[in-house]
């Protein structure tokens, strides 16, 4: 492939005059500036709407590219489970899906359910989320869900870890999590 084609410049056709080439290049440059201006305006809107969580302007995402950590909620859950000794792979591609967290030895997918996966002001998952979860299960994965409402209602890391130890599938629970939960129960008695 020609070097000029890689950087977006097109070579002059044999039947194109020098003046026509200059005009075409000016038009391409004007269109590139216009495109950049639109991108900057989109970024300003994202920045106004999402603040620090806005995707930076310089980062270009393709259809197949995805960050391994999808949102701050995902990061929190992943860091807590990793700190507890559970080795997870984040952002694993499986068929048409990018899975939030995957535990290979038990073939378990842990999906966080942020607020956009729920109908407004309800605890009901959207039909798109339900179909996604059904398809992940049909692909043969064990699936564990962590809804944002529950996560936000738990104030401390210990409470969250305790909740995870109760709600993760039994084959995925760490002895440390179970032991910690049992110690708390004994202390409460």
Coordinates of C-alpha atoms in Angstrom, one line a residue:
X1 CA 0.0 0.0 0.0
X2 CA 1.2 3.5 -0.8
X3 CA 2.6 5.5 2.1
X4 CA 0.4 8.5 1.1
X5 CA -2.7 6.4 1.2
X6 CA -1.9 5.4 4.7
X7 CA -1.8 9.0 6.0
X8 CA -5.0 9.9 4.1
X9 CA -3.6 11.7 1.1
X10 CA -4.6 10.7 -2.3
X11 CA -2.2 10.9 -5.2
X12 CA -3.1 13.0 -8.2
X13 CA -4.9 11.2 -11.0
X14 CA -3.2 11.4 -14.4
X15 CA -6.1 13.3 -15.9
X16 CA -6.2 15.8 -13.0
X17 CA -4.5 19.1 -13.5
X18 CA -2.3 20.7 -10.8
X19 CA -4.9 23.3 -10.1
X20 CA -7.6 20.7 -9.7
X21 CA -5.4 18.8 -7.3
X22 CA -4.8 21.9 -5.2
X23 CA -8.5 22.6 -5.1
X24 CA -9.2 19.0 -4.1
X25 CA -6.6 19.0 -1.4
X26 CA -7.9 22.4 -0.1
X27 CA -11.4 20.8 0.1
X28 CA -10.1 17.7 1.9
X29 CA -8.3 19.9 4.4
X30 CA -11.4 22.0 4.9
X31 CA -13.5 18.8 5.5
X32 CA -10.9 17.5 7.9
X33 CA -11.0 20.8 9.9
X34 CA -14.8 20.6 9.9
X35 CA -14.7 17.0 11.1
X36 CA -12.2 17.9 13.9
X37 CA -14.4 20.9 15.0
X38 CA -17.4 18.6 15.3
X39 CA -15.4 16.1 17.3
X40 CA -14.3 18.9 19.7
X41 CA -17.9 20.0 20.1
X42 CA -19.0 16.5 20.8
X43 CA -16.2 16.2 23.4
X44 CA -17.3 19.4 25.1
X45 CA -20.8 18.1 25.3
X46 CA -19.5 14.8 26.8
X47 CA -17.4 16.7 29.2
X48 CA -20.4 18.8 30.3
X49 CA -22.6 15.8 30.7
X50 CA -20.1 13.3 32.3
X51 CA -17.4 15.5 33.9
X52 CA -14.2 13.6 34.6
X53 CA -15.7 10.3 33.4
X54 CA -15.9 11.6 29.8
X55 CA -14.0 9.6 27.2
X56 CA -11.0 11.8 26.1
X57 CA -11.0 13.4 22.7
X58 CA -7.8 11.7 21.6
X59 CA -9.1 8.2 22.3
X60 CA -10.7 6.7 19.2
X61 CA -12.8 3.6 19.7
X62 CA -13.4 1.1 16.9
X63 CA -16.4 -1.2 16.9
X64 CA -14.2 -4.1 18.1
X65 CA -12.2 -2.2 20.6
X66 CA -13.3 -2.0 24.2
X67 CA -11.6 -1.0 27.4
X68 CA -11.2 -4.0 29.8
X69 CA -12.9 -2.1 32.6
X70 CA -16.3 -0.7 31.4
X71 CA -17.1 1.7 34.2
X72 CA -16.1 2.9 37.7
X73 CA -18.6 0.4 39.2
X74 CA -16.9 -2.5 37.3
X75 CA -13.5 -1.2 38.6
X76 CA -14.7 -1.2 42.2
X77 CA -16.1 -4.8 42.1
X78 CA -13.1 -6.1 40.2
X79 CA -10.6 -4.5 42.6
X80 CA -12.5 -5.8 45.7
X81 CA -12.6 -9.4 44.3
X82 CA -8.9 -9.2 43.3
X83 CA -7.9 -8.0 46.8
X84 CA -9.8 -10.9 48.2
X85 CA -7.7 -13.3 46.1
X86 CA -10.0 -14.1 43.2
X87 CA -8.0 -14.0 39.9
X88 CA -10.3 -12.6 37.2
X89 CA -9.9 -11.6 33.6
X90 CA -11.6 -8.3 32.8
X91 CA -13.1 -7.4 29.4
X92 CA -12.8 -10.9 27.9
X93 CA -14.3 -11.3 24.4
X94 CA -16.7 -14.2 24.1
X95 CA -18.7 -14.5 20.9
X96 CA -20.5 -11.3 20.4
X97 CA -20.0 -10.2 24.0
X98 CA -17.3 -8.5 26.0
X99 CA -17.6 -10.1 29.5
X100 CA -17.1 -7.8 32.5
X101 CA -15.2 -10.4 34.6
X102 CA -14.4 -14.0 33.9
X103 CA -13.0 -16.7 36.3
X104 CA -11.5 -19.4 34.1
X105 CA -11.2 -22.3 36.6
X106 CA -14.9 -22.3 37.3
X107 CA -16.1 -20.9 33.9
X108 CA -18.0 -18.1 35.7
X109 CA -18.8 -14.7 34.4
X110 CA -19.4 -11.9 36.9
X111 CA -21.4 -9.1 35.3
X112 CA -21.9 -5.8 36.9
X113 CA -25.3 -4.3 36.3
X114 CA -25.0 -0.5 36.2
X115 CA -28.0 1.7 36.3
X116 CA -28.4 1.9 32.5
X117 CA -29.2 -1.8 32.5
X118 CA -32.4 -1.1 34.4
X119 CA -35.6 0.6 33.5
X120 CA -35.8 4.0 35.0
X121 CA -36.5 4.1 38.8
X122 CA -37.1 0.3 39.0
X123 CA -35.2 -2.8 39.9
X124 CA -36.2 -4.5 36.6
X125 CA -33.5 -5.2 34.1
X126 CA -34.1 -4.0 30.6
X127 CA -35.1 -6.6 28.0
X128 CA -31.7 -6.1 26.3
X129 CA -29.9 -6.9 29.5
X130 CA -32.1 -10.0 30.2
X131 CA -31.4 -11.3 26.7
X132 CA -27.7 -10.7 27.1
X133 CA -27.6 -12.6 30.4
X134 CA -29.7 -15.5 28.9
X135 CA -27.3 -15.8 25.9
X136 CA -24.3 -15.8 28.2
X137 CA -25.8 -18.7 30.2
X138 CA -26.7 -20.5 26.9
X139 CA -23.1 -20.2 25.9
X140 CA -22.3 -22.5 28.8
X141 CA -21.0 -19.9 31.3
X142 CA -22.1 -19.7 35.0
X143 CA -23.4 -16.2 35.5
X144 CA -23.3 -14.0 38.6
X145 CA -24.9 -10.5 38.6
X146 CA -24.0 -7.6 40.8
X147 CA -26.8 -5.0 40.6
X148 CA -25.8 -1.3 41.2
X149 CA -28.7 -0.7 43.7
X150 CA -27.5 -3.4 46.0
X151 CA -23.9 -2.3 45.7
X152 CA -24.7 1.3 46.5
X153 CA -26.8 0.3 49.5
X154 CA -23.7 -1.3 51.1
X155 CA -21.5 1.4 52.5
X156 CA -18.2 -0.4 53.4
X157 CA -15.9 -2.7 51.6
X158 CA -16.5 -5.3 54.3
X159 CA -20.2 -5.2 53.7
X160 CA -19.7 -5.5 50.0
X161 CA -17.3 -8.4 50.4
X162 CA -19.8 -10.1 52.7
X163 CA -22.6 -9.6 50.2
X164 CA -20.4 -11.0 47.4
X165 CA -19.6 -14.1 49.5
X166 CA -23.3 -14.8 49.9
X167 CA -24.3 -14.1 46.3
X168 CA -21.5 -15.5 44.2
X169 CA -22.1 -19.1 43.1
X170 CA -21.0 -21.6 45.7
X171 CA -18.2 -23.1 43.4
X172 CA -16.7 -19.6 43.1
X173 CA -16.7 -18.6 46.7
X174 CA -13.3 -18.2 48.3
X175 CA -12.5 -19.9 51.5
X176 CA -11.3 -16.5 52.8
X177 CA -14.7 -15.0 52.1
X178 CA -16.6 -17.8 53.7
X179 CA -14.3 -17.9 56.7
X180 CA -14.6 -14.1 57.1
X181 CA -18.5 -14.4 56.9
X182 CA -18.5 -17.2 59.5
X183 CA -16.2 -15.3 61.8
X184 CA -18.6 -12.3 61.7
X185 CA -21.6 -14.6 62.5
X186 CA -19.8 -16.1 65.5
X187 CA -18.9 -12.6 66.7
X188 CA -22.5 -11.5 66.4
X189 CA -23.8 -14.5 68.5

